[in-house]
XYZ file of C-alpha atoms in Angstrom:
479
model
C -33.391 84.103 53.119
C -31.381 82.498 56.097
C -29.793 79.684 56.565
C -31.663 76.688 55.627
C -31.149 72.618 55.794
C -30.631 71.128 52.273
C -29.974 67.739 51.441
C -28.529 67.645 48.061
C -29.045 64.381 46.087
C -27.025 63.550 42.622
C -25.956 60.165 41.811
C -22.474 61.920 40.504
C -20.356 62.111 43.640
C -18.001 64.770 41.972
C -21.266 67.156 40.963
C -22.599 66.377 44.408
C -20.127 67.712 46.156
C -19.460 70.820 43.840
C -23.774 71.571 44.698
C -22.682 71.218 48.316
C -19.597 73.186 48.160
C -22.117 76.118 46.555
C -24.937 75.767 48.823
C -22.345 75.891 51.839
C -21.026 79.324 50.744
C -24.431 80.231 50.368
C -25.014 79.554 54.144
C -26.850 76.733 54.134
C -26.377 73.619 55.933
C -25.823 70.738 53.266
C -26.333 66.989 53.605
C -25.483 65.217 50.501
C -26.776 61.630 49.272
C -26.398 59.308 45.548
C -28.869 57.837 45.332
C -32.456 57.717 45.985
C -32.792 55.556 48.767
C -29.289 57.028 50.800
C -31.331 60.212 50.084
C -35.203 59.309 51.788
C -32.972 57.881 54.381
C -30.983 61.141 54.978
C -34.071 63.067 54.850
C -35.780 61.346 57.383
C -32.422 61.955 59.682
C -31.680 65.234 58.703
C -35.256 66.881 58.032
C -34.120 69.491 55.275
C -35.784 72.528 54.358
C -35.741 72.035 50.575
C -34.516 68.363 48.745
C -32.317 69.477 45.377
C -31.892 66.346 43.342
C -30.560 65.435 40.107
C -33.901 63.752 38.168
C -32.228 61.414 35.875
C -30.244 58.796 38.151
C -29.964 54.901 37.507
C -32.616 52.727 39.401
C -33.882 55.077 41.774
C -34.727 58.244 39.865
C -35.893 61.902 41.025
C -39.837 61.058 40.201
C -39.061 57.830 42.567
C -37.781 60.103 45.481
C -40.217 62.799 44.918
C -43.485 59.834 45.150
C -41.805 58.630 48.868
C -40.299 62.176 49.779
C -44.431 62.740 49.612
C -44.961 60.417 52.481
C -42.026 61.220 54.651
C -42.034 65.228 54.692
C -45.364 66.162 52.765
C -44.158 69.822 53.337
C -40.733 69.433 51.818
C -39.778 71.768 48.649
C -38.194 69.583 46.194
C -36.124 71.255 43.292
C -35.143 69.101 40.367
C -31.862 69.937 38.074
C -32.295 68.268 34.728
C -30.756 68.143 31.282
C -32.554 69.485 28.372
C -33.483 65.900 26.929
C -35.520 65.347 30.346
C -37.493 68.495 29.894
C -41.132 66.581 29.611
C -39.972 64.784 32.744
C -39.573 67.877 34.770
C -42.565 68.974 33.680
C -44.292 65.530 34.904
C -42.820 66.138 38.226
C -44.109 69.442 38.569
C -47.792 67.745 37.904
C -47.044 65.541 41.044
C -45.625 68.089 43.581
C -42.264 69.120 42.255
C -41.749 72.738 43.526
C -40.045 73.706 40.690
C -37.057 72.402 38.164
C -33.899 74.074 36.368
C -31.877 73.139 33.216
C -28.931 72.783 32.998
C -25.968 73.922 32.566
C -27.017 75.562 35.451
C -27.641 79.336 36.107
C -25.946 79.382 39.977
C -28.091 83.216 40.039
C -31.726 80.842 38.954
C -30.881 78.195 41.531
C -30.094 80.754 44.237
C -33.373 82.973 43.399
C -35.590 79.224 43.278
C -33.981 78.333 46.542
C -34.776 81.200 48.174
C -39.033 81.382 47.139
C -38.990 77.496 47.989
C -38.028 78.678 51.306
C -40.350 81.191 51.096
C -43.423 79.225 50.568
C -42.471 76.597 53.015
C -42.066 79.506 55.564
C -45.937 80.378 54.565
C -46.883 76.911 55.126
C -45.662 77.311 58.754
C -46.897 80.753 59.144
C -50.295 79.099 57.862
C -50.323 76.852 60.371
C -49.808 78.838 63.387
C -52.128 81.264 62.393
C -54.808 78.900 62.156
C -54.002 77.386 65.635
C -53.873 81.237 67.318
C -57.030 81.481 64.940
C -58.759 78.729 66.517
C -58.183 79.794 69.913
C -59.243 83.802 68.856
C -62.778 82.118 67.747
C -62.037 82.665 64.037
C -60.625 80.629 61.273
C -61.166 83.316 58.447
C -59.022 86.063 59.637
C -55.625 85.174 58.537
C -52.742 87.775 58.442
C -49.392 88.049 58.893
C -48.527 91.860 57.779
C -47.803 94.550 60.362
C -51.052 96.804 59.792
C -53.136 93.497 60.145
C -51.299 91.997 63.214
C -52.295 95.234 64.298
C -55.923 95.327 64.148
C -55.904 91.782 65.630
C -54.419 93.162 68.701
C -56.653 96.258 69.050
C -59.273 93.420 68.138
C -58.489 91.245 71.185
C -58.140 94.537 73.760
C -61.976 95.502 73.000
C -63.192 91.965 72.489
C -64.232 91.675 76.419
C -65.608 95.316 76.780
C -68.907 96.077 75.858
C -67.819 98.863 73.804
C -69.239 99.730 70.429
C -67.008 98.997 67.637
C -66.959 100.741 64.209
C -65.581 97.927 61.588
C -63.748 100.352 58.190
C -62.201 99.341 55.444
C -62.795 98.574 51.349
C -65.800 96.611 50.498
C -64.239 92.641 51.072
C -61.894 93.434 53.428
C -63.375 90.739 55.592
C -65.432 93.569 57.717
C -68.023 90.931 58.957
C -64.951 88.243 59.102
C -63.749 91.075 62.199
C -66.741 91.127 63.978
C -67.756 87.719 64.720
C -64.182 87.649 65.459
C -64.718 90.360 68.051
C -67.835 88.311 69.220
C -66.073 84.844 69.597
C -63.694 86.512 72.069
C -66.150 88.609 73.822
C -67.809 87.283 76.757
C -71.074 87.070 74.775
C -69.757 84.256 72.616
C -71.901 81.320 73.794
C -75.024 84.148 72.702
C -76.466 84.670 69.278
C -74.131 86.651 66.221
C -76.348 87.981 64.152
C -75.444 90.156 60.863
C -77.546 92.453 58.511
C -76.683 94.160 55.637
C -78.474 97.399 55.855
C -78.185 98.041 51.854
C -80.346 94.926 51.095
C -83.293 95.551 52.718
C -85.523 97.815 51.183
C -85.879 101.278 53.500
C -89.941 100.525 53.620
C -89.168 97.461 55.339
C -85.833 98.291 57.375
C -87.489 99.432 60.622
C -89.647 95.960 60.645
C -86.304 94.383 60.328
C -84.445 96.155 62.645
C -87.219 96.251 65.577
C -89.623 93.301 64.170
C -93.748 93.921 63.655
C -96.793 92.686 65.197
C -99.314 90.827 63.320
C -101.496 93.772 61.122
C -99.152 96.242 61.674
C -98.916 96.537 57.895
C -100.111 95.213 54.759
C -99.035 91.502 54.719
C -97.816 91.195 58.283
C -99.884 88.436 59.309
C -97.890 87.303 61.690
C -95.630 88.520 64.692
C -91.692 88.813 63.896
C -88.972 89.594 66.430
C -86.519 92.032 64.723
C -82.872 90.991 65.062
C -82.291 93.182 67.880
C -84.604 90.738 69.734
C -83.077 87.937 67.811
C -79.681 88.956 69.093
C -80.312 89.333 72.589
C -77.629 88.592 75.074
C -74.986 88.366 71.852
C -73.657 90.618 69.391
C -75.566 91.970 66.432
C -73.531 93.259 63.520
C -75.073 96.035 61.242
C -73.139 96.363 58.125
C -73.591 99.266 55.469
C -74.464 101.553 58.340
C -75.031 104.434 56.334
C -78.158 102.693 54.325
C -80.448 103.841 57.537
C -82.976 106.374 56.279
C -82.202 109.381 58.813
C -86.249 109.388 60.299
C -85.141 105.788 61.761
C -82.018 107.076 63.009
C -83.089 108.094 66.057
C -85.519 105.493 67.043
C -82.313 103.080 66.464
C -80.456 105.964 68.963
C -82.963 105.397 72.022
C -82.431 101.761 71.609
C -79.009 101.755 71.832
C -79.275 104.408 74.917
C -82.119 102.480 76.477
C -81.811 99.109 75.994
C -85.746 98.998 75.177
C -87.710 98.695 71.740
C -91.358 98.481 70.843
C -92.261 96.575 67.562
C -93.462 97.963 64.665
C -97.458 98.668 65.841
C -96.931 97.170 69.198
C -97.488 98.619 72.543
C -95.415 97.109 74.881
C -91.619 97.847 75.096
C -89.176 94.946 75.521
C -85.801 95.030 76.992
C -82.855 93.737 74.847
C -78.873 93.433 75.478
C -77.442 93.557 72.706
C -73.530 94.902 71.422
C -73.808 96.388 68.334
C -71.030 96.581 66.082
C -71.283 98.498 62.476
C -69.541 98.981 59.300
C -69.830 101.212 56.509
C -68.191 101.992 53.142
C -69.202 105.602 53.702
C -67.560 108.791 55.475
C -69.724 109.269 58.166
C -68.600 112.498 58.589
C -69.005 113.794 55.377
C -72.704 112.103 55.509
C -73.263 114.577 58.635
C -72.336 117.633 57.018
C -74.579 116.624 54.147
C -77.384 115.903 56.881
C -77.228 112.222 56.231
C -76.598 111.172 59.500
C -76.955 112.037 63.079
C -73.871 113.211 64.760
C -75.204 111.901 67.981
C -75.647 107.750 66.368
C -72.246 108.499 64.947
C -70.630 109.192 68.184
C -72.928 106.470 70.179
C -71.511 104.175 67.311
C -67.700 104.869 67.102
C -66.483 104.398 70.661
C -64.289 102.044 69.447
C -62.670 102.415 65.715
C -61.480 99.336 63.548
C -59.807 99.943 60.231
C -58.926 97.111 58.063
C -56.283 97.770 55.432
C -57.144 97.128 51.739
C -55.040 93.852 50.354
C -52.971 96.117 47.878
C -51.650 97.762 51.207
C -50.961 94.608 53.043
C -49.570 92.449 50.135
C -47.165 90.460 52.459
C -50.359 88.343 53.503
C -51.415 87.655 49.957
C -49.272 83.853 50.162
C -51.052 82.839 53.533
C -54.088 83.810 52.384
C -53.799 82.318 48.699
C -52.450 79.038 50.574
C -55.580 79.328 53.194
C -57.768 79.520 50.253
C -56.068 76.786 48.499
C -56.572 74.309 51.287
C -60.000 74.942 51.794
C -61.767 74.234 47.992
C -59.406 71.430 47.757
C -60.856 69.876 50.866
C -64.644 71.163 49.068
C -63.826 69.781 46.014
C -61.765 66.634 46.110
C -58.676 68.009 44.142
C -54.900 67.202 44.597
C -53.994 71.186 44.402
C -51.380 71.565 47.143
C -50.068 74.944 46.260
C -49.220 77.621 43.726
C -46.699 78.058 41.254
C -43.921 80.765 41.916
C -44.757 82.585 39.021
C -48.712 82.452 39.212
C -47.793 83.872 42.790
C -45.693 86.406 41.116
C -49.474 87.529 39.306
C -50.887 87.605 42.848
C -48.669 89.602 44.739
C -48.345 91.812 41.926
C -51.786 92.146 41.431
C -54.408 95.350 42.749
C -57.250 93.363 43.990
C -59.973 96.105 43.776
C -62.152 93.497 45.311
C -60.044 92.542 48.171
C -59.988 89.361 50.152
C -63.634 88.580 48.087
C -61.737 88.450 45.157
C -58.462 86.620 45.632
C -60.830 83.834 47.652
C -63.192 83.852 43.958
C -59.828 83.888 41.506
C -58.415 81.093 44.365
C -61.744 79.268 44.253
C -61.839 79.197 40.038
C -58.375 78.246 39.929
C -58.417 75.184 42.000
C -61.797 74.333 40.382
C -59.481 74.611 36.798
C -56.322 72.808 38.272
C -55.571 69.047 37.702
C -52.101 69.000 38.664
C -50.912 69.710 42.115
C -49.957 73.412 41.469
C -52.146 76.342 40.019
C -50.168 78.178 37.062
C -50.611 81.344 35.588
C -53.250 79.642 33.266
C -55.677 78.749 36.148
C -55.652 82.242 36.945
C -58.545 84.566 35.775
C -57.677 85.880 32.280
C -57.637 89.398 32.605
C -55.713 89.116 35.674
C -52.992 85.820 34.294
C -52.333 88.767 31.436
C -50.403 91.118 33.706
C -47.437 91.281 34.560
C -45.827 93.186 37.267
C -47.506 96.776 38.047
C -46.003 99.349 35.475
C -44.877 102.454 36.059
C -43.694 105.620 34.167
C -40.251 105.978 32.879
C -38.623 109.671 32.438
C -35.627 110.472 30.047
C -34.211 113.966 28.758
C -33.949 114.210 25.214
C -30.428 113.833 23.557
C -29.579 110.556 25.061
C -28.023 108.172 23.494
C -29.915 104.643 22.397
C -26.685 102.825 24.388
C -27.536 105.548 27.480
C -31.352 105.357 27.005
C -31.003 101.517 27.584
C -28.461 101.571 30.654
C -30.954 103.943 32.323
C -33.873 101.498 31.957
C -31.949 98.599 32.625
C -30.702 100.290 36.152
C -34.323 101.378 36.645
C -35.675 97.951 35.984
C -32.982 96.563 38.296
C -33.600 99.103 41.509
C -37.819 98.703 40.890
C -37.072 95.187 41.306
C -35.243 95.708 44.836
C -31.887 94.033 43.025
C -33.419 90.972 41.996
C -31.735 89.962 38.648
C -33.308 87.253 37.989
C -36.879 88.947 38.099
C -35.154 91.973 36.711
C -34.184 89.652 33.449
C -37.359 88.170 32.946
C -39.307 91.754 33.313
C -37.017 92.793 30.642
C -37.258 89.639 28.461
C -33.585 88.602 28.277
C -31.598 86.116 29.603
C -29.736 86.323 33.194
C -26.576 85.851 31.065
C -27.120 88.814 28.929
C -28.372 91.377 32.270
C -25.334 90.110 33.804
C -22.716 90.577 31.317
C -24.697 94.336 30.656
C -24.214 95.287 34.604
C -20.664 93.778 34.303
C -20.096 96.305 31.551
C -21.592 99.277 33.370
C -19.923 98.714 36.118
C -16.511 98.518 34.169
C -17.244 101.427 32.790
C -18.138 103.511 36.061
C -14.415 101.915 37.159
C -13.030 103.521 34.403
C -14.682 107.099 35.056
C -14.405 106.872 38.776
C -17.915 107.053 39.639
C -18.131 106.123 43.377
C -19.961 102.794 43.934
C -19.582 101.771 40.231
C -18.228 98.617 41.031
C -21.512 97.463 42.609
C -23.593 97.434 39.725
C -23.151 94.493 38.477
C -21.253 92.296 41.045
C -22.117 88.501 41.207
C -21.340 87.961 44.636
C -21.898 84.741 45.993
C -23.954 84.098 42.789
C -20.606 83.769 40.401
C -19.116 81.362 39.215
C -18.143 78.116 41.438
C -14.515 78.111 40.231
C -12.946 74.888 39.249
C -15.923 72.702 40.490
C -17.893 74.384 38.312
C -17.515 72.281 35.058
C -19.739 69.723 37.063
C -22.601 71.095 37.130
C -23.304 71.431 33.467
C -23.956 68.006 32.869
């Protein structure tokens, strides 16, 4: 991450400073305070990013900041660094909005890594928000993305909005298909008109043309009444037929001439009536393949798809899984009463990580159940639907030649680990189940070793950077 605004809060001036010292070569921008009411003062002057505080302080401790911190800047990641006799008070803090806390003697590589994903998820809180008010002003409050394939479709989305083009809506069943077209429909100049949607696959085919084109009274057994179709229903607006492929082939072409004509005729009417109607569609199918096989009328098809759609499935786009996690968060709390404000690095770990064969449907249902679960003020991995909480990271296949050595066998899997992991040792540790002490002290050796044999680039292996030791000062900060 960047450079961010920290106010760093211990009631030890010497520790204080060493934090500040740390954060500073970090980048960061570092106001320091020593107690809690020097540091809700200095917040409300110097607005930081993320609040890192000792917890255990005389009079004014960190659960005392964190409770007014709440009022002041609601938004504001707070970080606690506590000894290991404090433990269940961490944990309490966590319950009441704590973003995270870390033991000490502290791991500079830990603090560094929580830093950085507590800037992270207040960066999705303000992504959140500006979405929503672009949202708002695109007609929808559902579609929220921030990934490149999805900021995509929204522009392609507001281009065809004010034609009267046909659009055809693709994309995995709960990629938010129906979420896109009433989208297209609020920005369309057809907005103030009726939306209406119908999901082709539900309706039995006996009763699909009734649907689609409505009946007169007698026109079959139990019709003993007129009923406009939703063509008729939709008139002046958009109507939105979803599962597209579901249309028996003899109705095809009736639905054809209404699109080309702009005229129906009930089910056992006589009389044609005129509707205007923009019909947009969506199907799970290949359309193409379902002409070859005689499914489907090349002519619909191409009446259909003058305009093309695709959404992305969430497994391709899983940059938007935090805005749309936090989206989801905010709106069952709201249904349900709770305190839930957020999610817990790790349970967002699970998300990201996570295939989501059911798309957006299913992160807003495991979303849903977890804040339904949650008493605290953060889901954790627990809240999280079991079969999903139990994995880990995606896995993937490891290759060695025979005749290694154990020592070799584990250096390779260790550097593996580490690259899969884009460099992240911290993540890279806990995938592995050891300490960051341990991972470091192995890439120290390899790299040593590399030294020693001239490999080019050896010495990068296992370098600590800006995340070594803090020198003299260091002694401070393993109170």
């Amino acid at each position: 991450m960047g450079s961010a605004r920290i106010l760093a809060v211990d009631d030890e001036r010497e520790t204080c400073e060493a934090l500040a010292e740390m954060l500073s070569a970090w980048g960061h921008k570092v106001e320091t305070a020593f107690d809690g009411h020097d540091a809700l003062r200095k917040a409300g002057e110097f607005r930081p990013d993320v609040v890192l505080s000792d917890l255990a302080m005389p009079e004014t401790d960190g659960l005392w900041l964190l409770r007014n911190l709440r009022e002041e800047l609601p938004d504001c990641p707070v970080v606690f660094l506590t000894g290991r006799g404090t433990i269940d008070t961490a944990v309490e803090a966590i319950r009441e909005g704590a973003y995270d806390f870390i033991v000490k003697p502290l791991d500079t590589a830990r603090l560094k890594v929580c830093i950085d994903r507590a800037l992270e998820k207040k960066e999705t809180m303000r992504e959140v928000q500006t979405l929503r008010r672009r949202l708002k002003q695109l007609g929808s409050t559902d579609l929220i993305a921030s990934s490149t394939g999805m900021r995509k479709v929204i522009e392609m989305m507001e281009k065809v909005a004010p034609s009267k083009a046909s659009v055809s809506i693709s994309g995995e069943s709960g990629t938010g298909k129906e979420v896109v077209a009433r989208t297209v429909h609020n920005l369309s100049l057809r907005r103030d008109k009726p939306f209406i949607a119908i999901n082709c696959a539900s309706i039995p085919a006996t009763l699909i043309e009734s649907e689609l084109f409505g009946h007169e009274r007698g026109a079959f057994t139990g019709a003993d009444q007129r009923r406009p179709g939703v063509f008729e229903m939709a008139h002046g607006g958009t109507l939105f037929l979803d599962e597209l492929g579901e249309i028996p082939i003899d109705l095809q072409a009736k639905l054809l001439r209404v699109l080309e004509e702009g005229r129906l005729r009930r089910l056992g009417g006589k009389v044609e009536i005129e509707v205007d109607v923009r019909v947009l569609s969506a199907t799970n199918r290949d359309l193409k393949q379902e002409i070859k096989n005689q499914r489907f009328r090349e002519d619909l098809y191409f009446r259909l798809n003058v305009f093309q759609l695709h959404l992305p499935p969430l497994r391709e786009r899983r940059e938007d899984v935090p805005i749309l996690v936090q989206h989801f968060v905010d709106k069952f709390r709201g249904d349900s009463a709770k305190r839930v404000s957020g999610v817990h690095p790790e349970a967002m770990e699970v998300l990201k990580n996570y295939d989501w064969p059911g798309n957006i449907r299913e992160l807003r249902n495991a979303v849903e159940r977890a804040v339904i679960l949650c008493d605290g003020e953060l889901i954790t991995r627990e809240h999280l639907p079991p079969d999903m909480a139990g994995k880990g990271p995606e896995r993937h296949t490891f290759k060695l030649p025979f005749g290694l050595s154990l020592d070799a066998v584990e250096r390779e899997y260790i550097l593996g680990s580490l690259q899969r992991n884009g460099n992240n040792k911290a993540r890279t540790a806990e995938v592995l189940g050891v300490s960051e002490k341990t991972l470091y002290n192995k890439l120290n050796r390899y790299a040593a070793e590399n030294r020693a044999q001239g490999t080019p680039g050896g010495g990068n292996l296992g370098g600590q950077g800006n995340d070594g030791p803090l020198g003299a000062n260091s002694s401070y900060l393993t109170r």
